[in-house]
Coordinates of C-alpha atoms and ligand atoms in Angstrom, one line a residue:
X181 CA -71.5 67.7 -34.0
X182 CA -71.4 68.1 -30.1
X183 CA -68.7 65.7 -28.1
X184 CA -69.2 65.1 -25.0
X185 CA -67.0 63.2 -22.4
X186 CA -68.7 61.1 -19.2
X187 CA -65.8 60.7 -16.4
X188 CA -66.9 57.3 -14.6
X189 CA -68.8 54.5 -16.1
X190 CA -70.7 54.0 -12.5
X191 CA -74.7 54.1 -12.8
X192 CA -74.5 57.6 -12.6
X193 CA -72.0 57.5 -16.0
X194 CA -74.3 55.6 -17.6
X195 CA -77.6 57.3 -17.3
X196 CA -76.4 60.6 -18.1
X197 CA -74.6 58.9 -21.6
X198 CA -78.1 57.4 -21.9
X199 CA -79.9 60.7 -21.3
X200 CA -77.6 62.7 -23.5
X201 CA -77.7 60.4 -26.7
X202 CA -81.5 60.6 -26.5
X203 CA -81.0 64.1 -26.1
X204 CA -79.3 64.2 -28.9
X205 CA -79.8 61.8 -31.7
X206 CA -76.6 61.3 -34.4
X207 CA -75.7 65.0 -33.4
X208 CA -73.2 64.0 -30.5
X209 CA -70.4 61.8 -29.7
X210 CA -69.9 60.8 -26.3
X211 CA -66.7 59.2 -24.7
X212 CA -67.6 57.4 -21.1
X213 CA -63.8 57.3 -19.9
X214 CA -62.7 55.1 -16.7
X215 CA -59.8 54.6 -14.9
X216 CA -60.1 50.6 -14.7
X217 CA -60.0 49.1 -18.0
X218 CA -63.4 47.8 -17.6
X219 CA -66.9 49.9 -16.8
X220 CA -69.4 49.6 -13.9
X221 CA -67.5 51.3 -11.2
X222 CA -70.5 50.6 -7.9
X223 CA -71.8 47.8 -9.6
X224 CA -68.8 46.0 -10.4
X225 CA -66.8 46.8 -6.9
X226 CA -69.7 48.5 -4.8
X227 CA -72.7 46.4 -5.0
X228 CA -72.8 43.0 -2.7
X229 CA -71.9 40.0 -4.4
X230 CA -74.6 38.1 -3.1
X231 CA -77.0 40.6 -4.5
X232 CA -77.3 39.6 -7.9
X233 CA -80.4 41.0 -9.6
X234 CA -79.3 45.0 -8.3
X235 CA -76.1 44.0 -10.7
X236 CA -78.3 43.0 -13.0
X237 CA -78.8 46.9 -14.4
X238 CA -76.0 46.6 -16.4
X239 CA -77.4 44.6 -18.9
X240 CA -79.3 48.2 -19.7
X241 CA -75.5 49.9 -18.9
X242 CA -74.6 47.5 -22.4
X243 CA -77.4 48.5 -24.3
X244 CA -76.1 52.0 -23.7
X245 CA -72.5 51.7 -24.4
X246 CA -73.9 49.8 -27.7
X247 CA -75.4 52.9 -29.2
X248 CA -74.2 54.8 -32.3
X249 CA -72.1 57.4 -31.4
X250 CA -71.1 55.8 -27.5
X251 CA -67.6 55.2 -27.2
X252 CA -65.8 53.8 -24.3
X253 CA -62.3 54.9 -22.8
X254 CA -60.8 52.9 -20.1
X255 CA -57.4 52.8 -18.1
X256 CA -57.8 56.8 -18.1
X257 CA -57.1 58.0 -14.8
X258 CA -58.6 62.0 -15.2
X259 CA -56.6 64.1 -12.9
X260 CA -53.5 62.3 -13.5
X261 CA -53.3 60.9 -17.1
X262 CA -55.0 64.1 -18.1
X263 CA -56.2 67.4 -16.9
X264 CA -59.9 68.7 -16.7
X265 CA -59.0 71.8 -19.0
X266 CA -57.7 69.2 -21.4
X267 CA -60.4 67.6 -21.6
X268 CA -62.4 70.9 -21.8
X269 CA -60.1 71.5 -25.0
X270 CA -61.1 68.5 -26.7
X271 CA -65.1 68.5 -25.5
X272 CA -68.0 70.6 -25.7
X273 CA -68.7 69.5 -21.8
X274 CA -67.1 67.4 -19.4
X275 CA -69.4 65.4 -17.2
X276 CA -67.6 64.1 -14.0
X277 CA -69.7 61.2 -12.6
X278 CA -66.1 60.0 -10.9
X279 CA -69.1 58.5 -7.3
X280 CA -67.3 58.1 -3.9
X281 CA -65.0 55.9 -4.2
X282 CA -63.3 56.8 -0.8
X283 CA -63.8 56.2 3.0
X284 CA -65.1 59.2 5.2
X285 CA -62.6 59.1 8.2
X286 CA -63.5 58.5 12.1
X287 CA -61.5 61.0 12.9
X288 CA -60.6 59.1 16.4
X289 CA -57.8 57.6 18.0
X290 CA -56.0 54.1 16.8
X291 CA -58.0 54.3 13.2
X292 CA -55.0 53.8 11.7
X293 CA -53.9 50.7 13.6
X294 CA -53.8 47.2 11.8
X295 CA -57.4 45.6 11.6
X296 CA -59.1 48.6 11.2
X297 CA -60.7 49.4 7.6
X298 CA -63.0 51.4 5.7
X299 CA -65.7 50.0 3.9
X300 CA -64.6 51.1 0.6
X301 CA -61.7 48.8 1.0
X302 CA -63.2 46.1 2.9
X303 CA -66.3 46.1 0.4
X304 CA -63.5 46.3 -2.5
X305 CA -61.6 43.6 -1.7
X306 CA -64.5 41.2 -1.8
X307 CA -65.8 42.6 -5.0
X308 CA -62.2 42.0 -6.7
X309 CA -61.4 45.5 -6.5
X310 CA -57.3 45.8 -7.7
X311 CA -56.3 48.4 -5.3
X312 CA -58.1 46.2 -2.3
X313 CA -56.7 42.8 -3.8
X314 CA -54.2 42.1 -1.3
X315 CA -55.6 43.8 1.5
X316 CA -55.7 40.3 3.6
X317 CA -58.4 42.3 6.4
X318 CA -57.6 39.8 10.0
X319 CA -60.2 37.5 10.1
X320 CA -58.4 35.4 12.7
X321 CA -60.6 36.6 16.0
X322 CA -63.4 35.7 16.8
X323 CA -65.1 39.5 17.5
X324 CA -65.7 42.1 14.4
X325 CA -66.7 45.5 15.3
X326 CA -69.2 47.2 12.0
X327 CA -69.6 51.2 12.6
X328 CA -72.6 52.9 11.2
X329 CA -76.2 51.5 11.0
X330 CA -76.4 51.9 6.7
X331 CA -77.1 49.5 4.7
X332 CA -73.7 49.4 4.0
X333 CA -73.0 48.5 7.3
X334 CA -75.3 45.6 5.9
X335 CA -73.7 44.5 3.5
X336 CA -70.4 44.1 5.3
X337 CA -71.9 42.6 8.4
X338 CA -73.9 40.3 6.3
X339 CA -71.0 38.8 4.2
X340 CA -68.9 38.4 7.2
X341 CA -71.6 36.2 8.5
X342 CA -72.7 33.9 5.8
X343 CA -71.6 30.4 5.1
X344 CA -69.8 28.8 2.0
X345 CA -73.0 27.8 0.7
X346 CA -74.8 30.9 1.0
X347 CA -72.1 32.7 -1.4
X348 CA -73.9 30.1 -4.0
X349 CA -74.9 32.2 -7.1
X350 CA -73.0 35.4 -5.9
X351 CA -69.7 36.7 -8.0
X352 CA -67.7 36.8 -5.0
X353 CA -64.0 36.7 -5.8
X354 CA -62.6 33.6 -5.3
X355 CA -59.6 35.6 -2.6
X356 CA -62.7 36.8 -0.9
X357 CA -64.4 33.6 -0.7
X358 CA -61.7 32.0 0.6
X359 CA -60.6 34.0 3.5
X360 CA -64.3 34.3 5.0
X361 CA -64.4 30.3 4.8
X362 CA -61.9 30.2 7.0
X363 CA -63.1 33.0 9.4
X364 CA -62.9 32.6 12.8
X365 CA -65.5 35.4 13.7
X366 CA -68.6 34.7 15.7
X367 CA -69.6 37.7 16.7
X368 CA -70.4 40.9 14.9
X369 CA -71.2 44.0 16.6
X370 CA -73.2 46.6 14.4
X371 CA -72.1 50.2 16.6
X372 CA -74.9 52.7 16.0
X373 CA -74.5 56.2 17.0
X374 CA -77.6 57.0 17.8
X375 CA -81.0 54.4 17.9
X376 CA -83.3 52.2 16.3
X377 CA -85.4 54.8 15.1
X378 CA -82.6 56.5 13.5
X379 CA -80.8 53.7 11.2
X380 CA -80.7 53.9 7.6
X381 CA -81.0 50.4 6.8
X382 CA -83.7 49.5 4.3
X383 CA -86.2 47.1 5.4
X384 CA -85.7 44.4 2.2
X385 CA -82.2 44.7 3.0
X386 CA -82.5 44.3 6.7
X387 CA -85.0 41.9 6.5
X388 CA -82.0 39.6 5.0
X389 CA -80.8 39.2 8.3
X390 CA -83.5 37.0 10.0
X391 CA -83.2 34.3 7.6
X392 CA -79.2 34.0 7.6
X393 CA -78.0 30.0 7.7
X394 CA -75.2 30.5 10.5
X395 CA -75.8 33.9 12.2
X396 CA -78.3 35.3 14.4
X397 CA -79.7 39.1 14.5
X398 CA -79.8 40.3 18.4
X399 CA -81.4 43.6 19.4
X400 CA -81.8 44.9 23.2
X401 CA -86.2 46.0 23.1
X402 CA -84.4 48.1 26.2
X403 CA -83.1 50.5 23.0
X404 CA -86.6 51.0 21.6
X405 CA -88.8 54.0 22.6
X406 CA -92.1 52.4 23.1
X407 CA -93.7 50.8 20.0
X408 CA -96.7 53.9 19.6
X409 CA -93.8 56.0 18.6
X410 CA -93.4 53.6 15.4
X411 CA -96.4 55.2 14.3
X412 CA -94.8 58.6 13.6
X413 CA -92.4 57.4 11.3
X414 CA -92.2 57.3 7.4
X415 CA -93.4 54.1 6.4
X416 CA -90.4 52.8 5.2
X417 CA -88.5 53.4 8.3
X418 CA -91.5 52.0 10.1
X419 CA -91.3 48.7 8.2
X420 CA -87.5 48.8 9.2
X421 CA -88.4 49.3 13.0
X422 CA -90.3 46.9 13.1
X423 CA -88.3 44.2 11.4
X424 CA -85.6 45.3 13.6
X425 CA -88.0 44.2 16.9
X426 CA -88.9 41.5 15.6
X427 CA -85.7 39.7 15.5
X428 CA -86.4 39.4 19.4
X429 CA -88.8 36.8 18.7
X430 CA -86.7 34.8 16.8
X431 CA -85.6 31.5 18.4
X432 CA -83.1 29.5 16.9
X433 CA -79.3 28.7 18.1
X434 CA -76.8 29.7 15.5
X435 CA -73.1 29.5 15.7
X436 CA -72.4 33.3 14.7
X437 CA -74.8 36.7 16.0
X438 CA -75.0 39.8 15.0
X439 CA -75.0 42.6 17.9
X440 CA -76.8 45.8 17.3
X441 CA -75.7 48.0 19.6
X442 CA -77.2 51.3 19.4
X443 CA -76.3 54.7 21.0
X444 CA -72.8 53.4 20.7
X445 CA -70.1 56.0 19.5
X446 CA -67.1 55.0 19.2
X447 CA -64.2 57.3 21.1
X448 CA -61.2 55.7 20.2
X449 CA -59.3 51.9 18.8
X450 CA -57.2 50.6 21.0
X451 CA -54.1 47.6 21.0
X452 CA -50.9 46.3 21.6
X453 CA -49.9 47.0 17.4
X454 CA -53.3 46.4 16.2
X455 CA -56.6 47.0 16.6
X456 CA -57.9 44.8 20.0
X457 CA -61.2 46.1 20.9
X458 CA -62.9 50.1 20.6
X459 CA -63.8 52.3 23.1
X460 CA -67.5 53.2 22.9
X461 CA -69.4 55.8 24.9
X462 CA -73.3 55.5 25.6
X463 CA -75.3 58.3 24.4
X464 CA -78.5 59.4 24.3
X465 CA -80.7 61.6 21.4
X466 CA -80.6 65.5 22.0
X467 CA -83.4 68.1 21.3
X468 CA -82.3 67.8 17.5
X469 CA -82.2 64.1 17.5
X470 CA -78.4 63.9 17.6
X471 CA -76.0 61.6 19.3
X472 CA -75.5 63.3 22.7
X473 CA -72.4 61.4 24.9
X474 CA -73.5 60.3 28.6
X475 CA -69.7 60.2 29.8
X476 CA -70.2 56.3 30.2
X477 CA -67.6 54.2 28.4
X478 CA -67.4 50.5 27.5
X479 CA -65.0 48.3 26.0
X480 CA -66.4 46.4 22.5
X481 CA -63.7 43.9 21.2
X482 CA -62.9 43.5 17.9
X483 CA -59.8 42.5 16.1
X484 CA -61.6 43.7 12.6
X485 CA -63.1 47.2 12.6
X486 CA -64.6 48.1 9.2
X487 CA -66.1 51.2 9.6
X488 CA -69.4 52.5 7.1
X489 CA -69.8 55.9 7.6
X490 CA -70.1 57.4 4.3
X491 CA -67.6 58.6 1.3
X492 CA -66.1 61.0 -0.2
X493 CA -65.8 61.7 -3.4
X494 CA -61.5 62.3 -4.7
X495 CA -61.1 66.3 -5.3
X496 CA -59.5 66.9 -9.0
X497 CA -57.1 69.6 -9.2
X498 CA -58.7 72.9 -10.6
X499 CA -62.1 71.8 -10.4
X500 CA -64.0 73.8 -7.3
X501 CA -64.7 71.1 -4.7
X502 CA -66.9 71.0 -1.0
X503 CA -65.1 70.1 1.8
X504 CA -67.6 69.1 4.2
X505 CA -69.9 67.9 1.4
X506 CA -67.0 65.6 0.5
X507 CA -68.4 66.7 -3.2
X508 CA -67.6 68.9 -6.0
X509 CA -69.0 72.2 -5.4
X510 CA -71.9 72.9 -8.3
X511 CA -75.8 74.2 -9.0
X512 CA -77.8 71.8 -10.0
X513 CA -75.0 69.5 -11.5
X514 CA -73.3 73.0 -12.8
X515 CA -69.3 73.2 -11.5
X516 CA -68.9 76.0 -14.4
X517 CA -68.6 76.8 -17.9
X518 CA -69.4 73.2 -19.7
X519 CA -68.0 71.4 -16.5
X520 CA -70.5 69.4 -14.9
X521 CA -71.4 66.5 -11.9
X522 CA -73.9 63.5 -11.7
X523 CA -74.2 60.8 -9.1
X524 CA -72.8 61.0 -5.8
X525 CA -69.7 63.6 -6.6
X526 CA -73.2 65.7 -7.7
X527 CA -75.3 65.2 -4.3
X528 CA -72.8 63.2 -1.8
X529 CA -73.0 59.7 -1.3
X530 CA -77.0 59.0 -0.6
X531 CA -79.5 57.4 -2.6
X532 CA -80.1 54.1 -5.0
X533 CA -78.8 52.9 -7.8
X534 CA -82.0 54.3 -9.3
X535 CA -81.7 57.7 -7.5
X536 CA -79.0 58.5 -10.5
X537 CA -81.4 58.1 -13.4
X538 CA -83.4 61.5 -12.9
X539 CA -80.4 63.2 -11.3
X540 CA -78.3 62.1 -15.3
X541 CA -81.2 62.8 -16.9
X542 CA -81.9 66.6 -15.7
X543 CA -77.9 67.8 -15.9
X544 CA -78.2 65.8 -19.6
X545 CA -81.3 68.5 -20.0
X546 CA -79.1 71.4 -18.8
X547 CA -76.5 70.3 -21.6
X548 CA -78.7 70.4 -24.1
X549 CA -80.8 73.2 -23.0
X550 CA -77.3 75.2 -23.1
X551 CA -76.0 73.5 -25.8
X552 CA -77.7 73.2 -29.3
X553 CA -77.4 69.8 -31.1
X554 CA -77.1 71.6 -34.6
X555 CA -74.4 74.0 -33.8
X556 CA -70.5 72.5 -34.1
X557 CA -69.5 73.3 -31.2
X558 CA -65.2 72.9 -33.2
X559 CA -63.9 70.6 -31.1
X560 CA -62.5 66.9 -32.2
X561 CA -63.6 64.9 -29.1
X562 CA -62.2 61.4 -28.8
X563 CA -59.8 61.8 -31.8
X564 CA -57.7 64.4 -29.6
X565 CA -57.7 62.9 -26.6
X566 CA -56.8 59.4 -27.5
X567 CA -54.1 61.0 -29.8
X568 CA -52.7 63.3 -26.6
X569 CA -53.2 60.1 -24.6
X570 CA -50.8 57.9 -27.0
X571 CA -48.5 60.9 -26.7
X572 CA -48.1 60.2 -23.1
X573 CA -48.0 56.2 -23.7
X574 CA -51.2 55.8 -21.6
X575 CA -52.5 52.4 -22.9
X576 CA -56.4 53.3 -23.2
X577 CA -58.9 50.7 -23.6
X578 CA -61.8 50.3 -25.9
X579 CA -65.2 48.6 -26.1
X580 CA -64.1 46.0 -27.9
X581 CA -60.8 45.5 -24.9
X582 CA -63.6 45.5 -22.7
X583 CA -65.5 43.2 -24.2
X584 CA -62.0 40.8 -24.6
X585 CA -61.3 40.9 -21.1
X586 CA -65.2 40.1 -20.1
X587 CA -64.8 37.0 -22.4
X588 CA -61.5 36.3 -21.1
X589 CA -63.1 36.4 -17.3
X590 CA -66.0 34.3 -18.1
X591 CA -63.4 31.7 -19.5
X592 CA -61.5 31.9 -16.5
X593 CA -64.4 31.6 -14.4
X594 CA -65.4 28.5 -16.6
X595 CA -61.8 26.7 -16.2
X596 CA -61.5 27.2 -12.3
X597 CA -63.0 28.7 -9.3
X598 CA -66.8 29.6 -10.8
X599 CA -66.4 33.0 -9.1
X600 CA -62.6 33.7 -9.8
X601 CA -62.1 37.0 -11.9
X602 CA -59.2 39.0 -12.6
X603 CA -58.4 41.7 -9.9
X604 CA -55.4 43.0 -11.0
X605 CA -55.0 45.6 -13.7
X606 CA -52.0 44.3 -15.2
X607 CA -54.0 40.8 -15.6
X608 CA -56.1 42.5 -17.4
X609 CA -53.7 44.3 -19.7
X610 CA -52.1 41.3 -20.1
X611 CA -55.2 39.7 -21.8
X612 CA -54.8 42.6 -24.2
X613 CA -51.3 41.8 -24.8
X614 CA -50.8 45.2 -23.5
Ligands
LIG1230 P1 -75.5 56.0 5.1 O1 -76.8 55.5 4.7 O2 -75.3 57.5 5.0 O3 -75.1 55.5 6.5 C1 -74.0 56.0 7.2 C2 -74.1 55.5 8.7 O4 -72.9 55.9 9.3 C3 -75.2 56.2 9.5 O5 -75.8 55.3 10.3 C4 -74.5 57.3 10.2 O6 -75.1 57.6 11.5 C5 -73.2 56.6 10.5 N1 -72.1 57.5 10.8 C6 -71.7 58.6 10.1 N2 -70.6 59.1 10.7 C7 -70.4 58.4 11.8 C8 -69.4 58.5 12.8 N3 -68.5 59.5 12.8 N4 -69.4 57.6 13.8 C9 -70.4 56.7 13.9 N5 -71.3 56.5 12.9 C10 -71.3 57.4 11.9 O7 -74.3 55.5 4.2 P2 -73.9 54.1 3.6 O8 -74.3 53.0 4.4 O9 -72.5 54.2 3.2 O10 -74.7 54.0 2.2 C11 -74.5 55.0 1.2 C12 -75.8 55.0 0.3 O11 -75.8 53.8 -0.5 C13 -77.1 55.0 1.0 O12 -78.0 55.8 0.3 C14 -77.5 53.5 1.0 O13 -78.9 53.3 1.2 C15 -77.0 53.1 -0.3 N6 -76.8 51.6 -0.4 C16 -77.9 50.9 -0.8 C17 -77.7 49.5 -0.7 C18 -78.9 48.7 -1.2 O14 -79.9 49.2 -1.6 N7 -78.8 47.4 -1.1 C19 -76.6 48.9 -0.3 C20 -75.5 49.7 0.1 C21 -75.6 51.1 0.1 P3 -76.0 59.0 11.6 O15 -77.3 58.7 11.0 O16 -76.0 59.2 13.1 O17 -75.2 60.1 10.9

């Protein structure tokens, strides 16, 4: 019998459990651990709530986590609960698929003034994240600066722009919901470094944006190289191009707009105790096709800044991490001896939700390429680390918990505020009478 322990119950989690009890069959055990008592990790608090059918993987997540020989062990914070190597005692292999769950920095002046916040939190809070629960982001002024052109950037500009009624069907948290009713923003500028040809917005995604009940898409065509040039590009990036043009011809008076503002880079936040507007400089593309300053500056005003530049995955101590990468260091999903990454701690934070199927699926094939399914590999698995765990009065959860406190959210959700869920831990520890 092989055991096998999957650090994060994100996508990534998931596909690799998936891949690794096809792998192999009745021979293995494998404990998907969490820190929250509850599995998903992106899809619960990173996907929009507004998009609905890309949550709608998880029904294939349950299937997995139904399997014989799938356990689940939430409210497990690896790293601090319990080591790496301890869980290298207990396991044959230790899969960290632990994503990106924090917020690249700016690195620039004022980003630590009031008003300004990284999308992790910003995109948290909404999704009923409990570390973002009472992050209150200022949505009292009327200007909101978004930095990065992702489809992150996306996601945030688009739910500070859309009405009451456009949250219909979404699992917005109630808090969330809320506070954006009462918004005062009208204007939302989207700061690109560099230009139209360079976004990473999808063209489904972006496409969103033209059909928005209170808010209207603006580009400058004084940004675009001539329209020939959209011939040389990838044809998804040409489909984005040229959705991105044609919000010029759109004609239609809406209360709220949405600013791109390309070859903007943002040089510093500035205000009297929190954030009042950025200072941006115009720049231009260089031989490489990166963002190259002009030394002209302009004031963009914003009293909410969330900026979307990309995450970073938390180091673990003793487990060999990349710095720049903002990734554990590995081959192929290797770290080392029996230690592995999936996901975006694997590869960095880029791709689908889809992208993490092959990338689980080929470090599941390393395991069991490395790791025979009919040799005992003497090690105890979950038994030992749910008995070191009650040693330390760490109060783990289990499928059936999880399934408790899904019930007990539905119920919630039924009795009030259709999207209300819990989004605090000890709410939902309390449903366990923990
Ligand atoms: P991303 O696609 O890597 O975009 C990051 C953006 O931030 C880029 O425009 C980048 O510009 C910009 N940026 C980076 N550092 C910057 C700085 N210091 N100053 C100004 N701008 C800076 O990352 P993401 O939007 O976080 O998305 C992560 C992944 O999740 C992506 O693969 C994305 O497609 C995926 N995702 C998908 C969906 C969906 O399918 N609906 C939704 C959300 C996210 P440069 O290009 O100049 O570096």
């Amino acid at each position: 019998m092989r055991h096998f322990a999957v650090v994060g119950s994100g996508p990534a989690g998931f596909y690799t459990t998936e891949a690794l009890a096809k792998a192999y069959g009745d021979q293995a055990r494998i404990d998907i651990l969490d820190r929250y008592p509850v599995p998903y990790g992106l899809i619960r608090f990173g996907v929009a709530p507004d998009h609905q059918s890309l949550k709608a993987v998880s029904k294939r997540y349950d299937k997995v986590a139904e399997t014989a020989g799938v356990g689940f062990i939430g409210n497990v914070c690896v790293g601090a609960d319990v080591s790496v190597d301890e869980l290298l005692e207990h396991y044959d292999a230790v899969i960290l698929a632990i994503g990106a769950p924090h917020d690249r920095k700016l690195g620039i002046p004022g980003e630590d003034l009031p008003g300004v916040i990284g999308s992790a939190e910003f995109v948290g809070w909404y999704n009923g994240h409990p570390d973002f629960a009472d992050l209150d982001p200022p949505l009292d002024g009327t200007h909101a600066a978004v930095i990065g052109n992702g489809n992150v950037a996306l996601d945030v500009a688009r739910i500070l722009s859309k009405t009451r009624a456009e949250f219909e069907g979404s699992d917005i948290v109630g808090h969330a919901l809320e506070a954006l009713d009462r918004s005062a923003i009208r204007t939302i500028s989207l700061l690109g470094r560099r230009g139209p040809h360079q976004i990473a917005m999808t063209p489904k995604e972006l496409g969103e944006l033209g059909h928005l009940e209170a808010a209207l898409p603006l580009v400058d065509l004084g940004d675009f190289p001539p329209v020939e040039a959209d011939q040389g590009l990838e044809p998804g990036q040409r489909k984005s191009v040229t959705i991105l043009r044609e919000f010029n011809n759109i004609r239609a008076n809406k209360p709220k707009s949405m600013v791109f503002d390309f070859f903007a880079k943002p040089l510093s936040i500035e205000g009297d105790g929190r954030a009042e507007h950025l200072i941006v400089e115009r720049t231009e593309l260089d031989e490489k096709g990166g963002a190259r300053g002009t030394g002209e500056t302009y004031e963009v005003p914003a009293s909410l800044i969330v900026s979307c530049i990309g995450y970073s995955t938390p180091p673990i101590a003793g487990v060999p991490y990349d710095d720049r990468g903002g990734k554990f260091l590995n081959d192929k999903g290797r770290i080392a001896e029996r230690l592995y990454a999936v996901g975006w701690a694997r590869r960095g934070p880029t791709g689908t939700i889809g992208t993490n199927r092959p990338d689980g699926y080929e470090v599941a094939e390393a395991i069991a390429a490395a790791m025979p399914a009919d040799v005992d590999g003497g090690r105890i698995g979950g038994e030992g680390l749910k008995r070191l765990l009650g040693t330390r009065g760490v109060k783990a959860t289990d499928f059936a918990d999880w399934r408790r406190i899904e019930a007990a959210e539905e119920a919630a959700a039924r009795a009030g505020s259709p999207r209300e869920k819990m989004v605090r831990i000890d709410e939902w520890l309390h449903t366990l009478g923990h």
